[in-house]
Amino acid sequence: MSVLQQAADARIAAIDLASAIRSEKDAALLLMASRLVERADDIVTANAVDVENARTSGLSESMIDRLSLTTDRITAMADGLRQLAALPDPVGDVIRGSTLANGLELRQIRVPFGVVGIIYEGRPNVTADAAGICLKSGNAVLLRGSGSAMSSNAAIVSVLRKAVADAGLPADAIQLLDASSRDSVKELMRARGLVDVLIPRGGASLIRTVVEESTVPVIETGVGNCHVYVDEAADLEKALAVVLNSKTQRLSTCNTAETLLVNATLAETFLPLVVEELINAGVTIHGDPRVATLDGVVPATDEDWDKEYLSADIAVAVVDTLEDALDHIRRHGTGHTEAIVSENVTATRRFTAGVDAAAVMINASTRFTDGGEFGFGAEIGISTQKLHARGPMGLPELTSTKYVVTGNGHTR
Amino acid sequence: MSVLQQAADARIAAIDLASAIRSEKDAALLLMASRLVERADDIVTANAVDVENARTSGLSESMIDRLSLTTDRITAMADGLRQLAALPDPVGDVIRGSTLANGLELRQIRVPFGVVGIIYEGRPNVTADAAGICLKSGNAVLLRGSGSAMSSNAAIVSVLRKAVADAGLPADAIQLLDASSRDSVKELMRARGLVDVLIPRGGASLIRTVVEESTVPVIETGVGNCHVYVDEAADLEKALAVVLNSKTQRLSTCNTAETLLVNATLAETFLPLVVEELINAGVTIHGDPRVATLDGVVPATDEDWDKEYLSADIAVAVVDTLEDALDHIRRHGTGHTEAIVSENVTATRRFTAGVDAAAVMINASTRFTDGGEFGFGAEIGISTQKLHARGPMGLPELTSTKYVVTGNGHTR
């Protein structure tokens, strides 16, 4: 079936889904969860096909691990859906309301977008997550997963669609797009009018392509060249903890720190200490000339300051002032997360105002920029654009609004 | 100067402007207002050049009227700026805040977008309005007005920039782009990374071009094929008032009704009455077969249902049920404003849920979808898209958000 036909079917499903009340949607989510567990063996069998193909085509062991599904991982997917059922429904929330001078009653309420397209790479668990989040927020979803997970995704979506239908909601609210070629991505990007929002989740080149070519409105996610700035007035113990955690707690996430900026007043004290600790933690230091004098540091190239390493590497520079740190971040940051470690209120206030990013961390690890950590209960991605949503996106970020104005024959 | 250079200058200005506090911005707005009045003669002189050119090139008298500036109109522009100064500053508003289980303090605050591009047609008063709204919301603005208003816009922007600079804010926060060719529009649409948001205001073809070609995120404004549905349970007096007002109070606005849908139970009673009143008001009725039997009605073509007339024309159809009305609106509506006239709560509830539009009017004229009527005090346009802002956009809609997270050395 063509993407446009699938999108048209999704639009029809979205009309019903927009009127579905919370209890109906939650019942569907719980049925989706239990069916995933019941059908875990079938899903694992389907996954084995993908894993076999991945081995044949020589994918790395870490990629194969991300692709692999086990009963435990399927149980975790089901748990995610159950947690969604427990979250409040954003649809119908009154955001703003007033009675105007002429007696008109104004309410601004949350409504679903309609049809959401999600383009993602890698792990098949995203399939269940994204389907669940969209269903809970009243949106039909078109899922365009990775070609390497085709068989797994087909099995998961088949189970989910059946569950949705058995729960009395339209099965076409969840549809998988053909991942065997790039054509489906192209068609999805041109389905303006049928698809309301497109969310690309994946590498920088995927996101850039979608942003540049899509006529459907896009929410840009995820590229993070995050900085930690250690200020003159930093508590050095906190600074060490925050830097280490920001860089090493997990290497491959978008909220991992990629550059460390150290105030020049700390060049003789804190800098050698943090460099040593990072090296001990297995991190390669790419240092500017003032850092490269230290043992074991690799001199940084111009490119290092713009790199999202997603690996055990960090670029380190000495900056003379807080303003220099802000300048550096303005030139090289991607607007994701920027952290300052400082005990000085004037410094943290200036940093907060001067940094243009989705999240600013004060004496806290960059790794906290996350829907789960923020207490949202669910996350569809982290927006690095300024329009609509910025930072971790939970259920409310998957809605639009509608003004409802009630009068008594009012005219102008 | 190239658009990219102007955008780069705007970015630098935007950094300062983002940190400007309300009293600084309000002082600038008040100075902008008084300078416009002081320099009214110069602006009128500059406007005379545009009006002369418009006459030479044979523009219609109504277009020339829209283009013409008088001392009164310039005073009105100044008053608009003074009203902006009196409005609350959205920047810094805390939208969401909590302390997480681990003690991290989470705040989501409003911040300016940065650089906003506005592409508009026609009236030069939009120049001062847009500049004022962007300044108040902390955004630098790139104004790309109509070629026909080039001389007027240059005079207005020159006065405004001087006032902004004299008030101690960066003059480059307000810049006019070359309107002598379409190149500036093209460059603006490709200035991703320098321009944060693009707002096209004007005709359908301008908006379509921007939406399809821009890599800068766009807020789509304005095309309105608005419907009034008169339900079986309507109070006919209210229905008559709402229909007449929605169609005739002003013909050329996006919130003017273009199609009337009448429930079949009212085909013998209300329908002839409303048709007669509309004809008496000078409106041409384009009726479906059940309407076309009435005196003075022109048979509707297939195209009539999709037309945004912006003139003394209305398409009228009889529908058998509320669901048929919803179907009709789904096929032909543009998601702007849809109205129902009914005394029945179940009907208005169903209509409100079933209509996918920025605004739903219950027993009120479609003409109320307006920032001024909604009490926003200022309006940059009416968004008909679902991302970011939907409906009339005031100052808060010209902002993004930023999460500020404060810890005490917190790590994951």
JSON list of C-alpha atoms in Angstrom, two decimals, chain B residues 208-318:
[
{"chain": "B", "resi": 208, "resn": "ARG", "atom": "CA", "xyz": [2.07, 28.07, 0.10]},
{"chain": "B", "resi": 209, "resn": "THR", "atom": "CA", "xyz": [5.41, 29.08, -1.42]},
{"chain": "B", "resi": 210, "resn": "VAL", "atom": "CA", "xyz": [6.95, 29.75, 1.98]},
{"chain": "B", "resi": 211, "resn": "VAL", "atom": "CA", "xyz": [5.62, 26.54, 3.51]},
{"chain": "B", "resi": 212, "resn": "GLU", "atom": "CA", "xyz": [6.95, 24.44, 0.64]},
{"chain": "B", "resi": 213, "resn": "GLU", "atom": "CA", "xyz": [10.32, 26.06, 0.13]},
{"chain": "B", "resi": 214, "resn": "SER", "atom": "CA", "xyz": [11.45, 27.24, 3.54]},
{"chain": "B", "resi": 215, "resn": "THR", "atom": "CA", "xyz": [13.97, 25.27, 5.56]},
{"chain": "B", "resi": 216, "resn": "VAL", "atom": "CA", "xyz": [13.45, 27.78, 8.38]},
{"chain": "B", "resi": 217, "resn": "PRO", "atom": "CA", "xyz": [10.53, 26.63, 10.57]},
{"chain": "B", "resi": 218, "resn": "VAL", "atom": "CA", "xyz": [7.33, 28.36, 9.44]},
{"chain": "B", "resi": 219, "resn": "ILE", "atom": "CA", "xyz": [4.18, 29.41, 11.25]},
{"chain": "B", "resi": 220, "resn": "GLU", "atom": "CA", "xyz": [1.44, 29.23, 8.65]},
{"chain": "B", "resi": 221, "resn": "THR", "atom": "CA", "xyz": [-1.15, 31.97, 8.91]},
{"chain": "B", "resi": 222, "resn": "GLY", "atom": "CA", "xyz": [-4.39, 33.01, 7.66]},
{"chain": "B", "resi": 223, "resn": "VAL", "atom": "CA", "xyz": [-6.24, 31.17, 4.92]},
{"chain": "B", "resi": 224, "resn": "GLY", "atom": "CA", "xyz": [-9.78, 30.82, 6.15]},
{"chain": "B", "resi": 225, "resn": "ASN", "atom": "CA", "xyz": [-12.62, 28.94, 4.47]},
{"chain": "B", "resi": 226, "resn": "CYS", "atom": "CA", "xyz": [-14.86, 29.34, 7.51]},
{"chain": "B", "resi": 227, "resn": "HIS", "atom": "CA", "xyz": [-18.27, 27.68, 7.84]},
{"chain": "B", "resi": 228, "resn": "VAL", "atom": "CA", "xyz": [-21.39, 28.48, 9.82]},
{"chain": "B", "resi": 229, "resn": "TYR", "atom": "CA", "xyz": [-23.61, 25.47, 10.51]},
{"chain": "B", "resi": 230, "resn": "VAL", "atom": "CA", "xyz": [-27.16, 26.21, 11.54]},
{"chain": "B", "resi": 231, "resn": "ASP", "atom": "CA", "xyz": [-28.39, 23.21, 13.48]},
{"chain": "B", "resi": 232, "resn": "GLU", "atom": "CA", "xyz": [-31.90, 21.78, 13.74]},
{"chain": "B", "resi": 233, "resn": "ALA", "atom": "CA", "xyz": [-32.01, 23.09, 17.32]},
{"chain": "B", "resi": 234, "resn": "ALA", "atom": "CA", "xyz": [-30.87, 26.62, 16.45]},
{"chain": "B", "resi": 235, "resn": "ASP", "atom": "CA", "xyz": [-32.53, 29.73, 17.80]},
{"chain": "B", "resi": 236, "resn": "LEU", "atom": "CA", "xyz": [-33.36, 31.26, 14.42]},
{"chain": "B", "resi": 237, "resn": "GLU", "atom": "CA", "xyz": [-32.96, 34.84, 15.54]},
{"chain": "B", "resi": 238, "resn": "LYS", "atom": "CA", "xyz": [-29.45, 34.14, 16.82]},
{"chain": "B", "resi": 239, "resn": "ALA", "atom": "CA", "xyz": [-28.73, 32.13, 13.68]},
{"chain": "B", "resi": 240, "resn": "LEU", "atom": "CA", "xyz": [-29.70, 35.02, 11.43]},
{"chain": "B", "resi": 241, "resn": "ALA", "atom": "CA", "xyz": [-27.57, 37.45, 13.40]},
{"chain": "B", "resi": 242, "resn": "VAL", "atom": "CA", "xyz": [-24.54, 35.15, 13.47]},
{"chain": "B", "resi": 243, "resn": "VAL", "atom": "CA", "xyz": [-24.72, 34.30, 9.74]},
{"chain": "B", "resi": 244, "resn": "LEU", "atom": "CA", "xyz": [-25.16, 37.92, 8.67]},
{"chain": "B", "resi": 245, "resn": "ASN", "atom": "CA", "xyz": [-22.37, 39.13, 10.93]},
{"chain": "B", "resi": 246, "resn": "SER", "atom": "CA", "xyz": [-19.99, 36.30, 10.00]},
{"chain": "B", "resi": 247, "resn": "LYS", "atom": "CA", "xyz": [-20.41, 37.07, 6.29]},
{"chain": "B", "resi": 248, "resn": "THR", "atom": "CA", "xyz": [-20.94, 40.79, 6.04]},
{"chain": "B", "resi": 249, "resn": "GLN", "atom": "CA", "xyz": [-19.30, 42.58, 8.96]},
{"chain": "B", "resi": 250, "resn": "ARG", "atom": "CA", "xyz": [-16.09, 42.66, 6.94]},
{"chain": "B", "resi": 251, "resn": "LEU", "atom": "CA", "xyz": [-15.67, 40.88, 3.64]},
{"chain": "B", "resi": 252, "resn": "SER", "atom": "CA", "xyz": [-11.93, 40.58, 3.19]},
{"chain": "B", "resi": 253, "resn": "THR", "atom": "CA", "xyz": [-10.74, 39.01, 6.45]},
{"chain": "B", "resi": 254, "resn": "CYS", "atom": "CA", "xyz": [-9.68, 35.43, 7.02]},
{"chain": "B", "resi": 255, "resn": "ASN", "atom": "CA", "xyz": [-12.31, 34.93, 9.74]},
{"chain": "B", "resi": 256, "resn": "THR", "atom": "CA", "xyz": [-15.18, 35.91, 7.44]},
{"chain": "B", "resi": 257, "resn": "ALA", "atom": "CA", "xyz": [-17.63, 33.06, 6.77]},
{"chain": "B", "resi": 258, "resn": "GLU", "atom": "CA", "xyz": [-17.50, 31.69, 3.23]},
{"chain": "B", "resi": 259, "resn": "THR", "atom": "CA", "xyz": [-19.96, 28.80, 3.48]},
{"chain": "B", "resi": 260, "resn": "LEU", "atom": "CA", "xyz": [-23.30, 28.40, 5.23]},
{"chain": "B", "resi": 261, "resn": "LEU", "atom": "CA", "xyz": [-24.58, 24.91, 6.04]},
{"chain": "B", "resi": 262, "resn": "VAL", "atom": "CA", "xyz": [-28.25, 24.66, 6.99]},
{"chain": "B", "resi": 263, "resn": "ASN", "atom": "CA", "xyz": [-29.84, 21.60, 8.57]},
{"chain": "B", "resi": 264, "resn": "ALA", "atom": "CA", "xyz": [-32.49, 20.08, 6.26]},
{"chain": "B", "resi": 265, "resn": "THR", "atom": "CA", "xyz": [-35.22, 20.51, 8.88]},
{"chain": "B", "resi": 266, "resn": "LEU", "atom": "CA", "xyz": [-34.84, 24.28, 8.38]},
{"chain": "B", "resi": 267, "resn": "ALA", "atom": "CA", "xyz": [-34.99, 24.17, 4.57]},
{"chain": "B", "resi": 268, "resn": "GLU", "atom": "CA", "xyz": [-38.52, 25.56, 4.42]},
{"chain": "B", "resi": 269, "resn": "THR", "atom": "CA", "xyz": [-38.32, 28.02, 7.29]},
{"chain": "B", "resi": 270, "resn": "PHE", "atom": "CA", "xyz": [-34.91, 29.49, 8.06]},
{"chain": "B", "resi": 271, "resn": "LEU", "atom": "CA", "xyz": [-33.27, 28.91, 4.70]},
{"chain": "B", "resi": 272, "resn": "PRO", "atom": "CA", "xyz": [-35.46, 31.23, 2.58]},
{"chain": "B", "resi": 273, "resn": "LEU", "atom": "CA", "xyz": [-35.24, 33.85, 5.32]},
{"chain": "B", "resi": 274, "resn": "VAL", "atom": "CA", "xyz": [-31.45, 33.88, 5.58]},
{"chain": "B", "resi": 275, "resn": "VAL", "atom": "CA", "xyz": [-31.05, 33.78, 1.80]},
{"chain": "B", "resi": 276, "resn": "GLU", "atom": "CA", "xyz": [-33.30, 36.81, 1.46]},
{"chain": "B", "resi": 277, "resn": "GLU", "atom": "CA", "xyz": [-31.46, 38.73, 4.16]},
{"chain": "B", "resi": 278, "resn": "LEU", "atom": "CA", "xyz": [-28.08, 37.94, 2.64]},
{"chain": "B", "resi": 279, "resn": "ILE", "atom": "CA", "xyz": [-29.26, 39.02, -0.81]},
{"chain": "B", "resi": 280, "resn": "ASN", "atom": "CA", "xyz": [-30.63, 42.22, 0.73]},
{"chain": "B", "resi": 281, "resn": "ALA", "atom": "CA", "xyz": [-27.20, 42.79, 2.24]},
{"chain": "B", "resi": 282, "resn": "GLY", "atom": "CA", "xyz": [-25.71, 42.59, -1.25]},
{"chain": "B", "resi": 283, "resn": "VAL", "atom": "CA", "xyz": [-24.33, 39.05, -0.99]},
{"chain": "B", "resi": 284, "resn": "THR", "atom": "CA", "xyz": [-24.40, 36.66, -3.94]},
{"chain": "B", "resi": 285, "resn": "ILE", "atom": "CA", "xyz": [-25.60, 33.19, -2.92]},
{"chain": "B", "resi": 286, "resn": "HIS", "atom": "CA", "xyz": [-23.94, 30.18, -4.54]},
{"chain": "B", "resi": 287, "resn": "GLY", "atom": "CA", "xyz": [-26.38, 27.41, -3.64]},
{"chain": "B", "resi": 288, "resn": "ASP", "atom": "CA", "xyz": [-26.40, 23.63, -3.86]},
{"chain": "B", "resi": 289, "resn": "PRO", "atom": "CA", "xyz": [-29.39, 22.08, -5.73]},
{"chain": "B", "resi": 290, "resn": "ARG", "atom": "CA", "xyz": [-31.68, 22.36, -2.69]},
{"chain": "B", "resi": 291, "resn": "VAL", "atom": "CA", "xyz": [-30.80, 26.03, -2.24]},
{"chain": "B", "resi": 292, "resn": "ALA", "atom": "CA", "xyz": [-30.67, 26.95, -5.92]},
{"chain": "B", "resi": 293, "resn": "THR", "atom": "CA", "xyz": [-34.45, 26.56, -6.19]},
{"chain": "B", "resi": 294, "resn": "LEU", "atom": "CA", "xyz": [-34.83, 29.82, -4.26]},
{"chain": "B", "resi": 295, "resn": "ASP", "atom": "CA", "xyz": [-35.14, 33.16, -6.02]},
{"chain": "B", "resi": 296, "resn": "GLY", "atom": "CA", "xyz": [-31.92, 34.97, -6.82]},
{"chain": "B", "resi": 297, "resn": "VAL", "atom": "CA", "xyz": [-29.60, 32.07, -6.00]},
{"chain": "B", "resi": 298, "resn": "VAL", "atom": "CA", "xyz": [-26.72, 31.20, -8.35]},
{"chain": "B", "resi": 299, "resn": "PRO", "atom": "CA", "xyz": [-26.09, 27.43, -8.64]},
{"chain": "B", "resi": 300, "resn": "ALA", "atom": "CA", "xyz": [-22.85, 26.51, -6.88]},
{"chain": "B", "resi": 301, "resn": "THR", "atom": "CA", "xyz": [-20.03, 24.80, -8.76]},
{"chain": "B", "resi": 302, "resn": "ASP", "atom": "CA", "xyz": [-17.74, 22.20, -7.19]},
{"chain": "B", "resi": 303, "resn": "GLU", "atom": "CA", "xyz": [-15.13, 24.90, -6.70]},
{"chain": "B", "resi": 304, "resn": "ASP", "atom": "CA", "xyz": [-17.40, 27.10, -4.63]},
{"chain": "B", "resi": 305, "resn": "TRP", "atom": "CA", "xyz": [-17.06, 24.86, -1.55]},
{"chain": "B", "resi": 306, "resn": "ASP", "atom": "CA", "xyz": [-13.32, 25.40, -1.43]},
{"chain": "B", "resi": 307, "resn": "LYS", "atom": "CA", "xyz": [-13.27, 29.11, -2.20]},
{"chain": "B", "resi": 308, "resn": "GLU", "atom": "CA", "xyz": [-12.08, 31.75, 0.21]},
{"chain": "B", "resi": 309, "resn": "TYR", "atom": "CA", "xyz": [-14.12, 34.42, -1.57]},
{"chain": "B", "resi": 310, "resn": "LEU", "atom": "CA", "xyz": [-13.01, 37.44, 0.49]},
{"chain": "B", "resi": 311, "resn": "SER", "atom": "CA", "xyz": [-15.92, 39.13, -1.30]},
{"chain": "B", "resi": 312, "resn": "ALA", "atom": "CA", "xyz": [-19.70, 39.53, -1.10]},
{"chain": "B", "resi": 313, "resn": "ASP", "atom": "CA", "xyz": [-20.26, 35.87, -1.99]},
{"chain": "B", "resi": 314, "resn": "ILE", "atom": "CA", "xyz": [-21.27, 32.89, 0.08]},
{"chain": "B", "resi": 315, "resn": "ALA", "atom": "CA", "xyz": [-21.72, 29.20, -0.70]},
{"chain": "B", "resi": 316, "resn": "VAL", "atom": "CA", "xyz": [-24.83, 27.69, 0.87]},
{"chain": "B", "resi": 317, "resn": "ALA", "atom": "CA", "xyz": [-25.69, 24.01, 1.23]},
{"chain": "B", "resi": 318, "resn": "VAL", "atom": "CA", "xyz": [-28.41, 22.02, 2.95]}
]
